[in-house]
Coordinates of C-alpha atoms in Angstrom, one line a residue:
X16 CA 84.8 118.5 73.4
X17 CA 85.0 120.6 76.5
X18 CA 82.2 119.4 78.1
X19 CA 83.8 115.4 77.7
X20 CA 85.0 115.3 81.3
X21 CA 81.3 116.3 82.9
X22 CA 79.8 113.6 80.3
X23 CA 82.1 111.0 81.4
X24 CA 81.2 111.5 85.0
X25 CA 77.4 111.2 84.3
X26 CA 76.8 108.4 81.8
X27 CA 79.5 106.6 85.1
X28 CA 76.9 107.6 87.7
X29 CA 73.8 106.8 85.6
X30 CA 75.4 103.5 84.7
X31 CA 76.3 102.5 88.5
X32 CA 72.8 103.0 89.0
X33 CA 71.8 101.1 86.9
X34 CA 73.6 98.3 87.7
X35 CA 72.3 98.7 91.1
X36 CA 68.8 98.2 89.8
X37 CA 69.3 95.3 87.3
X38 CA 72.3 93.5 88.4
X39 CA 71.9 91.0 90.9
X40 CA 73.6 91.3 93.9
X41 CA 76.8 89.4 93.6
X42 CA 77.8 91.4 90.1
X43 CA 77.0 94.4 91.9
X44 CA 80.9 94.5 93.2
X45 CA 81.9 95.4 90.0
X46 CA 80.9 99.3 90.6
X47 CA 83.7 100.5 92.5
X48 CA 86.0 99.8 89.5
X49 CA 83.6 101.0 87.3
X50 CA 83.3 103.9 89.4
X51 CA 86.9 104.2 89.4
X52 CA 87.4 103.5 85.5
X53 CA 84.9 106.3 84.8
X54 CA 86.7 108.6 87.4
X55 CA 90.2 108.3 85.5
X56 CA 88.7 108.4 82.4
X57 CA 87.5 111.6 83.1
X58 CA 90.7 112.6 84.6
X59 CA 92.4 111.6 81.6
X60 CA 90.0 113.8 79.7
X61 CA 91.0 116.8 81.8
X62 CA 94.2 116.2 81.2
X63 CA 94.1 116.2 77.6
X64 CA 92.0 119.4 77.6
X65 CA 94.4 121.4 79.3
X66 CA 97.4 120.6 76.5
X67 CA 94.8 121.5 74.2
X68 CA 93.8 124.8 75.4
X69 CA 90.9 127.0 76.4
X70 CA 87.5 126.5 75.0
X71 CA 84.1 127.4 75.6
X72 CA 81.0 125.2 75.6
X73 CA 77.4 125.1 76.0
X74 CA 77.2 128.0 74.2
X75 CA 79.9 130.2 76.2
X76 CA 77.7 129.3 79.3
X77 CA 80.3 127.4 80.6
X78 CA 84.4 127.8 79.9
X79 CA 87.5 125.3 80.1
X80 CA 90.6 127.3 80.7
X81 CA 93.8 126.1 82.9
X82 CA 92.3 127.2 86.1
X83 CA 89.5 125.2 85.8
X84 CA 91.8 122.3 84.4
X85 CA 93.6 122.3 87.9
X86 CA 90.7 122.4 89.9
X87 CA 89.0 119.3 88.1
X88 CA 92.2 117.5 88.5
X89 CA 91.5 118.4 92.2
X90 CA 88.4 117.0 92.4
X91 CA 88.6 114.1 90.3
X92 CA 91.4 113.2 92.4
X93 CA 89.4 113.7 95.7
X94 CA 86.8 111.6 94.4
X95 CA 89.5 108.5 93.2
X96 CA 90.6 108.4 96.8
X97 CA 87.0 108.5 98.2
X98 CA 86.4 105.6 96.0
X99 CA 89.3 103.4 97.2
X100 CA 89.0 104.2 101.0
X101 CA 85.2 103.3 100.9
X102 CA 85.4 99.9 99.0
X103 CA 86.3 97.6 102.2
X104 CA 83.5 99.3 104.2
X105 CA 80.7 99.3 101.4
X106 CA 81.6 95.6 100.7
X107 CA 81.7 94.6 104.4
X108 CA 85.3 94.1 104.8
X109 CA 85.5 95.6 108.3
X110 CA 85.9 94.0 112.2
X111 CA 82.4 93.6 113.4
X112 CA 82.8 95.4 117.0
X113 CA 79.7 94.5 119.1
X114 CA 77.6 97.8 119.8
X115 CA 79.1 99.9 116.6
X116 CA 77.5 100.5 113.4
X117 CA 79.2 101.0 111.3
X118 CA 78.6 99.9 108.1
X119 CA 77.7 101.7 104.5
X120 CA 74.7 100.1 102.6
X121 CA 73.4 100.7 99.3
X122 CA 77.1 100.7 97.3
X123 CA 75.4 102.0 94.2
X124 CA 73.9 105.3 95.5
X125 CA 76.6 105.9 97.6
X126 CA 78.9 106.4 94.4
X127 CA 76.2 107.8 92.3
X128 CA 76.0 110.5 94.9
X129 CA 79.5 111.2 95.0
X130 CA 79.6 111.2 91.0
X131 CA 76.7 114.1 90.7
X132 CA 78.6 116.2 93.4
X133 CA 81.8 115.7 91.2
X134 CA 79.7 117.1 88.4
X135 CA 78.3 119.9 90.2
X136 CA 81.6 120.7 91.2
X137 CA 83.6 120.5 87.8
X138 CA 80.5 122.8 86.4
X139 CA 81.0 125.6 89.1
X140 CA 84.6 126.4 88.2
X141 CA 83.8 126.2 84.0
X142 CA 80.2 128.6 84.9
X143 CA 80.3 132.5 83.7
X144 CA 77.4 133.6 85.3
X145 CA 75.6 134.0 88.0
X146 CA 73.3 132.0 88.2
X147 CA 74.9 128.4 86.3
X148 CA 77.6 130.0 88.9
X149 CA 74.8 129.0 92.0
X150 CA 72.8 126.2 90.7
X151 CA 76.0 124.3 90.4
X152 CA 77.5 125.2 94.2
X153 CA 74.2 123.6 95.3
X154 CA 74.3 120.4 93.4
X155 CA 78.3 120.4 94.6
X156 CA 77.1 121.3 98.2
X157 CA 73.2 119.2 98.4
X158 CA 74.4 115.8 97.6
X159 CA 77.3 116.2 100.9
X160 CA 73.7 116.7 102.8
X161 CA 72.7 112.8 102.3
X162 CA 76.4 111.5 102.7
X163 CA 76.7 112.8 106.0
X164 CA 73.6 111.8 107.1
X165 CA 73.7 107.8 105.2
X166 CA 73.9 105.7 108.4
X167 CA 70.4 106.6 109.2
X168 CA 70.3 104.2 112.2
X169 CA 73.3 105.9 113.8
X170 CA 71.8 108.8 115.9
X171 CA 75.0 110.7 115.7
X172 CA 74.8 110.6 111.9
X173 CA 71.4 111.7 111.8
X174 CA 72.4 114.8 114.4
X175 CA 75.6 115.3 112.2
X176 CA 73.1 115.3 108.8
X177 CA 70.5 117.3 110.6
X178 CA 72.8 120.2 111.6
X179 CA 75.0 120.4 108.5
X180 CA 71.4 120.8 106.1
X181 CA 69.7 123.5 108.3
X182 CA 73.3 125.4 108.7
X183 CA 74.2 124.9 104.5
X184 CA 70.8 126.1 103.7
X185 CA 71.2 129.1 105.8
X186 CA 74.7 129.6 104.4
X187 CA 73.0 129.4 100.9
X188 CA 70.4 132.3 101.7
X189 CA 72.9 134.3 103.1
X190 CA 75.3 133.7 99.9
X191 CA 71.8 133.9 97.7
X192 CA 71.6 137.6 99.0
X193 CA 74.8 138.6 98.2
X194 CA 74.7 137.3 94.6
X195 CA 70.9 139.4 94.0
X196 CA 72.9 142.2 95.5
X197 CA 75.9 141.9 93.0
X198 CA 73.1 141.6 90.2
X199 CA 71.2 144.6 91.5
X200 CA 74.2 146.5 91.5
X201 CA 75.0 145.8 88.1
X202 CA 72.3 144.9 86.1
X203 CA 73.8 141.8 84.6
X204 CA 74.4 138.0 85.4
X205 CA 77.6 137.6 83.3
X206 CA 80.6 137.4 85.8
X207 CA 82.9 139.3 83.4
X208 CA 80.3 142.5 82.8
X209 CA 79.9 142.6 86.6
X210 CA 83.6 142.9 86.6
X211 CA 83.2 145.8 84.5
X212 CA 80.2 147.8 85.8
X213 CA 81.6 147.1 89.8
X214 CA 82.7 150.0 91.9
X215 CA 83.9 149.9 95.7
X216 CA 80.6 151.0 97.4
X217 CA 79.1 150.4 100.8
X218 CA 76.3 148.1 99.1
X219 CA 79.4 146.3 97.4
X220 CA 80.9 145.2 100.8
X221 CA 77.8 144.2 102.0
X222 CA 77.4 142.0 99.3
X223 CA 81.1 140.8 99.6
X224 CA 80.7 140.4 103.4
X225 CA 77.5 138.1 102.7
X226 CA 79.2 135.6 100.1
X227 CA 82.1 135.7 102.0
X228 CA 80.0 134.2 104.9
X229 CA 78.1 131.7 102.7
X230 CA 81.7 130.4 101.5
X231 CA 83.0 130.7 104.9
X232 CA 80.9 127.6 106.3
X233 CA 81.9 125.8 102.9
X234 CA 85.7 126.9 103.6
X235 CA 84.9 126.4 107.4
X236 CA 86.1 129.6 108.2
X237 CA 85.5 131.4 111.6
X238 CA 83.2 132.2 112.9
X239 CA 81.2 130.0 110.1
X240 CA 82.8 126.5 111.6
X241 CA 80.5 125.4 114.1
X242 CA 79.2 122.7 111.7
X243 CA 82.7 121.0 111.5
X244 CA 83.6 119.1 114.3
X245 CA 80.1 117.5 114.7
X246 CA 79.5 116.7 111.4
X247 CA 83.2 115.0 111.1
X248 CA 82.3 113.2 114.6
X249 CA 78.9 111.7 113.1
X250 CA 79.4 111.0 109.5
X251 CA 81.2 107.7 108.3
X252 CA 85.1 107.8 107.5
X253 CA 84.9 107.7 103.7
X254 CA 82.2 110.3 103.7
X255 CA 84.7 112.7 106.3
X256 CA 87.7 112.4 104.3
X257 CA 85.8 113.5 101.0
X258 CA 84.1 116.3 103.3
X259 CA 87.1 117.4 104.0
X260 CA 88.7 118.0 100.3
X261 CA 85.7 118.2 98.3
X262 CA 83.2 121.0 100.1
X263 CA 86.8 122.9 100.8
X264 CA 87.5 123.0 96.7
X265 CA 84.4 123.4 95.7
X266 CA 84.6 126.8 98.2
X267 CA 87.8 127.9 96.9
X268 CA 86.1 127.8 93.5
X269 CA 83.5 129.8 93.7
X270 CA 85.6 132.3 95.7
X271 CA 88.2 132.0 92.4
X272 CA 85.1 133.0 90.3
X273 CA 83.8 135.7 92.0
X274 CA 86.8 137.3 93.4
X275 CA 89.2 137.4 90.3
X276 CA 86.1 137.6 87.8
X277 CA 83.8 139.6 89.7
X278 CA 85.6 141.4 92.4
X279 CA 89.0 141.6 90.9
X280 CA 89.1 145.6 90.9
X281 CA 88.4 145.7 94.5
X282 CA 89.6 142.5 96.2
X283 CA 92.9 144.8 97.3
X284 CA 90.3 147.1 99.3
X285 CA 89.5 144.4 101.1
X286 CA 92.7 143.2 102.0
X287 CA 92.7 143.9 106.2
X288 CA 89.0 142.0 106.5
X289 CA 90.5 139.0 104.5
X290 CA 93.8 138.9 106.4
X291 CA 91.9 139.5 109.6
X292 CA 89.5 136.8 108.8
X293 CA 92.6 134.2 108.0
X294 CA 94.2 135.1 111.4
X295 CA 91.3 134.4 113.2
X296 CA 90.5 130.9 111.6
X297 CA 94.4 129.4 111.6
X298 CA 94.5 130.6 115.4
X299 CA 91.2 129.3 116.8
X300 CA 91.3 125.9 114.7
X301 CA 95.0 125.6 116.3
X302 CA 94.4 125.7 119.6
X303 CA 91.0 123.9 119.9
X304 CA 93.4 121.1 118.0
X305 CA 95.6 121.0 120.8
X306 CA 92.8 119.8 123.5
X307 CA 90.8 117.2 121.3
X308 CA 90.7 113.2 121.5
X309 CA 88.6 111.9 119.4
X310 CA 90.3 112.0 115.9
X311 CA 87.1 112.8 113.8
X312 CA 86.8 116.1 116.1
X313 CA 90.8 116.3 116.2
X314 CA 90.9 116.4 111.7
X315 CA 87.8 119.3 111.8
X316 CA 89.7 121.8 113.6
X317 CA 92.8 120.9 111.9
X318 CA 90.7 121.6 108.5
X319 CA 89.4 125.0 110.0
X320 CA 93.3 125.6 110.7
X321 CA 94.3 125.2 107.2
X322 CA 91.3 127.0 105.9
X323 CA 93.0 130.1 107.5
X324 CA 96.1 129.3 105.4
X325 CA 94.5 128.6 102.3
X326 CA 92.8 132.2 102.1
X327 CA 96.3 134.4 102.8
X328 CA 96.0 133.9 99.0
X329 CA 93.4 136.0 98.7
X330 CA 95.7 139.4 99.7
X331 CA 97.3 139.8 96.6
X332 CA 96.4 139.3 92.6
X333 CA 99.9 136.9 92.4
X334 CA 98.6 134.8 95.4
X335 CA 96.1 132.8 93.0
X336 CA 98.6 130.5 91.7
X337 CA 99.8 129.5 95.8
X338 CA 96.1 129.1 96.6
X339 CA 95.5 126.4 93.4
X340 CA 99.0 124.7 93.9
X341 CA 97.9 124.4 98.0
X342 CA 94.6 122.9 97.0
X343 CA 96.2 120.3 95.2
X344 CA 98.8 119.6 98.2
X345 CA 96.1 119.3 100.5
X346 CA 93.8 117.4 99.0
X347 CA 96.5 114.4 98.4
X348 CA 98.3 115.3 101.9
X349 CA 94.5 115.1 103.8
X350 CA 94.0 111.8 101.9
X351 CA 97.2 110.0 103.2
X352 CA 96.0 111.1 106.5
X353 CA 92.8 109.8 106.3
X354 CA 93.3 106.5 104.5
X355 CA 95.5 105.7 107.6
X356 CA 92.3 106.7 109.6
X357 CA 90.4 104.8 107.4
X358 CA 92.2 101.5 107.7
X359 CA 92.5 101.7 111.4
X360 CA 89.1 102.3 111.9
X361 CA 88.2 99.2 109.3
X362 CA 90.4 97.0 110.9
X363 CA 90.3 98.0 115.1
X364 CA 86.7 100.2 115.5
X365 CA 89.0 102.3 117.1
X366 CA 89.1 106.4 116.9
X367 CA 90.4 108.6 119.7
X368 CA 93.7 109.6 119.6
X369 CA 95.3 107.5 122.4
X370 CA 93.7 104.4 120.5
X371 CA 97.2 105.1 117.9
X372 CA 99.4 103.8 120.3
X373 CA 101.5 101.3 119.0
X374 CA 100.6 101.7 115.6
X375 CA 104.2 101.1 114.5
X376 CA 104.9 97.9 116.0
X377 CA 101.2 96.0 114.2
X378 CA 102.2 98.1 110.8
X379 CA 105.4 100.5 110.3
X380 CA 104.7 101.7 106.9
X381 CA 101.2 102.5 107.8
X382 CA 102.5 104.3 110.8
X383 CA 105.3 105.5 108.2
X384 CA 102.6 107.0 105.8
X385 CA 100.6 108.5 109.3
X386 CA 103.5 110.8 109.8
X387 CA 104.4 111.8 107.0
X388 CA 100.8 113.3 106.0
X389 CA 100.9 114.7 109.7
X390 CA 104.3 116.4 109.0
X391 CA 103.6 117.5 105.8
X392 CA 99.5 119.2 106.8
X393 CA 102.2 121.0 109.7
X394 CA 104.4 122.3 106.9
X395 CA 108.0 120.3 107.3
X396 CA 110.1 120.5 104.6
X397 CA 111.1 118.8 101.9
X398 CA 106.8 117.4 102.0
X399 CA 104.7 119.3 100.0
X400 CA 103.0 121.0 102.5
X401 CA 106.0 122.7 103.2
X402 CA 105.9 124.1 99.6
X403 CA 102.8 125.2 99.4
X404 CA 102.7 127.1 103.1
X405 CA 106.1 128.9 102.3
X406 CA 104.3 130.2 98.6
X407 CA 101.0 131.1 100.7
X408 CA 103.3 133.3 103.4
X409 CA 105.7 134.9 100.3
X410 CA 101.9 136.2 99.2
X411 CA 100.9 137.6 102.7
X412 CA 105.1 139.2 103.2
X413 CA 104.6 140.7 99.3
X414 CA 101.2 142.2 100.1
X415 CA 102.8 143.5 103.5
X416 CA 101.0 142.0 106.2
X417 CA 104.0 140.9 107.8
X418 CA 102.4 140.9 111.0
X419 CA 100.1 138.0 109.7
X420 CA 103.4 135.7 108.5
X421 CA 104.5 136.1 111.7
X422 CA 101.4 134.5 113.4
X423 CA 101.0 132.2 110.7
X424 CA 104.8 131.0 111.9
X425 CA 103.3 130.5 115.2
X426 CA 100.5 128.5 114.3
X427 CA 101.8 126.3 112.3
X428 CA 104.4 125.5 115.6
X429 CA 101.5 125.1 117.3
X430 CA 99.9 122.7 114.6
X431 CA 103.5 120.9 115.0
X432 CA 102.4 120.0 118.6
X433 CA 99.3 118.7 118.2
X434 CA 100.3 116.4 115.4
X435 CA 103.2 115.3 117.5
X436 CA 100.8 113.9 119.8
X437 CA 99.8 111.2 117.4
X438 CA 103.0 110.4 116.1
X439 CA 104.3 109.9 119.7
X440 CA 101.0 107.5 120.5
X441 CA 102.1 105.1 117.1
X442 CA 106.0 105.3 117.7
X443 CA 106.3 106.0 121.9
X444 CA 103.3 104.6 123.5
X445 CA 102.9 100.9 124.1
X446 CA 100.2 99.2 122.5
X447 CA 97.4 97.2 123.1
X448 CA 98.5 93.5 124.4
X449 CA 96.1 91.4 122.3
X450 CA 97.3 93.8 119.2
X451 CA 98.4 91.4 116.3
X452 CA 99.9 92.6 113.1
X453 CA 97.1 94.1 110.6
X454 CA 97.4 94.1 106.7
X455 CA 95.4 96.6 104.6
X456 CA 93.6 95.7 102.1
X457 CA 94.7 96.2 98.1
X458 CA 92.6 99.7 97.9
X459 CA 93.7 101.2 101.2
X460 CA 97.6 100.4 99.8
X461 CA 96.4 101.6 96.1
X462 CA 94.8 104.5 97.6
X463 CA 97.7 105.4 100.1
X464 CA 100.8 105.1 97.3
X465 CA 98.9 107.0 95.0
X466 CA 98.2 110.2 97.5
X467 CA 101.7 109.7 99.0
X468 CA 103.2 109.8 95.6
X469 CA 101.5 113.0 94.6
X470 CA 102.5 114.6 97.9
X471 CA 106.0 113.8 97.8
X472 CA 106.1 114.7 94.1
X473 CA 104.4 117.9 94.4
X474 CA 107.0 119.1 97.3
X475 CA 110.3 117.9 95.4
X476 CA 109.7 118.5 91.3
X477 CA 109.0 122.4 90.2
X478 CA 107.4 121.6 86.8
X479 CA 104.1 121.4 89.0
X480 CA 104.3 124.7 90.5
X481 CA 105.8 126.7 87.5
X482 CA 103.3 125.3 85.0
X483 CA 100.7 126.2 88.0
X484 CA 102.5 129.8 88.1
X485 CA 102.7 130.3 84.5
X486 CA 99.1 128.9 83.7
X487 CA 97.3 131.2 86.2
X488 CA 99.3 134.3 85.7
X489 CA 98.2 134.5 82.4
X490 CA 94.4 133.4 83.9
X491 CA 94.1 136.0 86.7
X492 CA 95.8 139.1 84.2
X493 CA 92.9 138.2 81.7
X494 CA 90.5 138.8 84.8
X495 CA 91.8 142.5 85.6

């Protein structure tokens, strides 16, 4: 019964294939909503799952517990959006802008892609060992390989694929080394009796430091970033905004596994390195923010920035449930941010920042839903965002690195200004002359009220955070 979410998702992807191999073309628009109908199934599933309680399956290989209920609810939410943003462009329903290609062919592998890297990523936070633990990172991380690089007659997508495979693989060696290291050191593959056996050595932080850089580029982390801003530059829209959420959960799950499971006893000892190491990424992703214009390259640094964020959570045992309630904010918050994106790039071809400029004269509740994401990725209250930074910096202030709240403050003033600059392009600047009023389509607006919803209900109704709070309490106490 545990396994039903993971079983939903395949038998969806395998039949999406197949209807891409015997349905004839015209029928063929019929898998985005199967896509969709299989993705909320599963959701569904999840959701039952958790009021059921925690299980094992596959013979205790694998285990369902709240923490992982959370983090598929992530993920299967990540992949709903991705779904609606991509439908207009993978049916065609774009401007034609002479010189530009930018279209997405082959609908049917394009979602059965997406659906195995959902798998691989529901898998990793259920696996309790090692090894299921690593096998299912790579099938989460592999498949974000050939969506990057899918416009193969794009050069920039090609570079952008190119450089992301050859810096993931290395990432995975690195990471590889550190696993055979925690295995060497304690003569098992089961997370909980490397919990047990683990002691605080030099050989320990080595192997720490290594998965923490192998996570790093998945977290885009510094200095493990220099993939980001290319990659977002040279992929397609769609395949950036599920970049974005997706390879940054899937990171903070394995990190969950390992950390609380593995490295619970000793995560404290490492508390200066980690705080260090989240100082370094809000700061740098800030200011290279502040001088960008292209707004692929402008959303990468601002991803590196909040990666810095995300991992304050890290400096105390009580900072897990902050770190699972922020990856929900931010995947729903990034999504209104980039359906926006994606609808003006759909409809205009446009995408430097200056291009914004009169946004909110062609469409105010577009604009409307722009500024809001912005405001709420920068942290303004009542948003969500604002929640989930002020639970992240009560962690940091508890574990007393006040001098890290402090600079954390100052970032996220500085993130402020950089998002200002869009909002003042849609509601300041003058726009384009031949500009008319543009419509989005019915899944840009489904995709867009659904994410806005979540990120106005996660900021402004506490049963979400408590039942967070309360759920993995109990989780990260049964780790120690």
């Amino acid at each position: 019964m545990y396994i039903l979410p993971e079983i939903i998702v395949v038998v969806t992807a395998f039949a999406v294939l197949g209807m891409e191999i015997f349905f004839p073309p015209r029928e063929r628009v019929l898998q985005s909503p199967l896509t969709l109908l299989g993705l909320a199934s599963a959701l569904a599933s999840v959701v039952y799952l958790m009021i059921q309680g925690d299980g094992d399956f596959l013979g205790g290989q694998f285990r369902f517990d709240a923490v992982a209920g959370w983090f598929k609810v992530a993920f299967l939410l990540a992949g709903i959006l991705t779904v609606l943003l991509s439908t207009d462009i993978l049916n065609g329903r774009f401007k034609i802008i002479s010189g530009q290609d930018r279209a997405l062919l082959h609908r049917g592998e394009f979602y059965t892609i997406i659906l195995f890297n959902l798998v691989g990523a529901m898998f990793l936070i259920s696996a309790t060992n090692l090894i299921n633990l690593y096998v299912c990172l790579e099938l989460a991380t592999i498949p974000l390989f050939l969506l990057v690089a899918w416009r193969r007659n794009d050069p920039l997508s090609c570079e952008a694929g190119l450089k992301y495979i050859i810096l993931g693989a290395t990432s995975s060696g690195v990471m590889l080394f550190g696993i055979g290291l925690l295995y060497g050191l304690s003569g098992s593959v089961d997370l909980f009796a490397i919990g047990e056996n683990l002691s605080f050595s030099p050989a320990t932080k080595l192997a720490m430091a290594m998965i923490v850089a192998g996570v790093g580029f998945k977290l885009t982390l510094v200095p493990f970033h220099m993939w980001a801003a290319d990659v977002y530059r040279g992929a397609s829209l769609p395949v950036v905004a599920y970049l974005s959420v997706a390879s940054k959960a899937a990171g903070l799950a394995f990190m969950f596994q390992l950390f609380y499971r593995v490295m619970g006893d000793v995560l404290l000892d490492a508390g200066v390195a980690l705080a260090v190491l989240a100082a370094v990424t809000m700061t740098l992703g800030n200011l290279v923010a502040v001088v960008q214009s292209n707004i692929k390259r402008f959303m990468a640094f601002s991803a590196i920035s909040q990666a810095g964020s995300l991992i304050m959570g890290f400096l105390s045992r009580e900072g897990a449930p902050s770190m699972v309630y922020y990856m929900l904010v931010y995947v729903v918050t990034n999504m209104v941010v980039f359906g926006v994106i994606v609808f003006y790039w759909n409809e205009t071809g446009r995408e430097e920042i200056e291009d914004y400029r009169g946004l909110a004269r062609t469409n105010p509740l577009i604009a409307l839903a722009m500024m809001l994401g912005l405001f709420s990725l920068a942290g303004i209250p009542p948003l969500s965002g604002f929640v989930g930074k002020f639970f992240l910096f009560s962690v940091a202030s508890i574990a007393g690195f006040h001098w890290l709240v402090g600079l954390a403050a100052v970032n996220s003033t500085i993130s402020l200004y950089y998002y200002l600059r869009i909002v003042r392009q849609m509601y300041i600047e003058p726009g384009f002359d031949d500009d008319d009023s543009i419509r989005p389509s019915a899944s840009i607006v489904t995709a867009l009220s659904v994410a806005s919803s979540f990120m106005f209900v996660l900021g402004i109704v506490p049963f979400f955070y408590d039942t967070i709070y309360e759920q993995t309490r109990h989780w990260v106490a049964s780790t120690f």
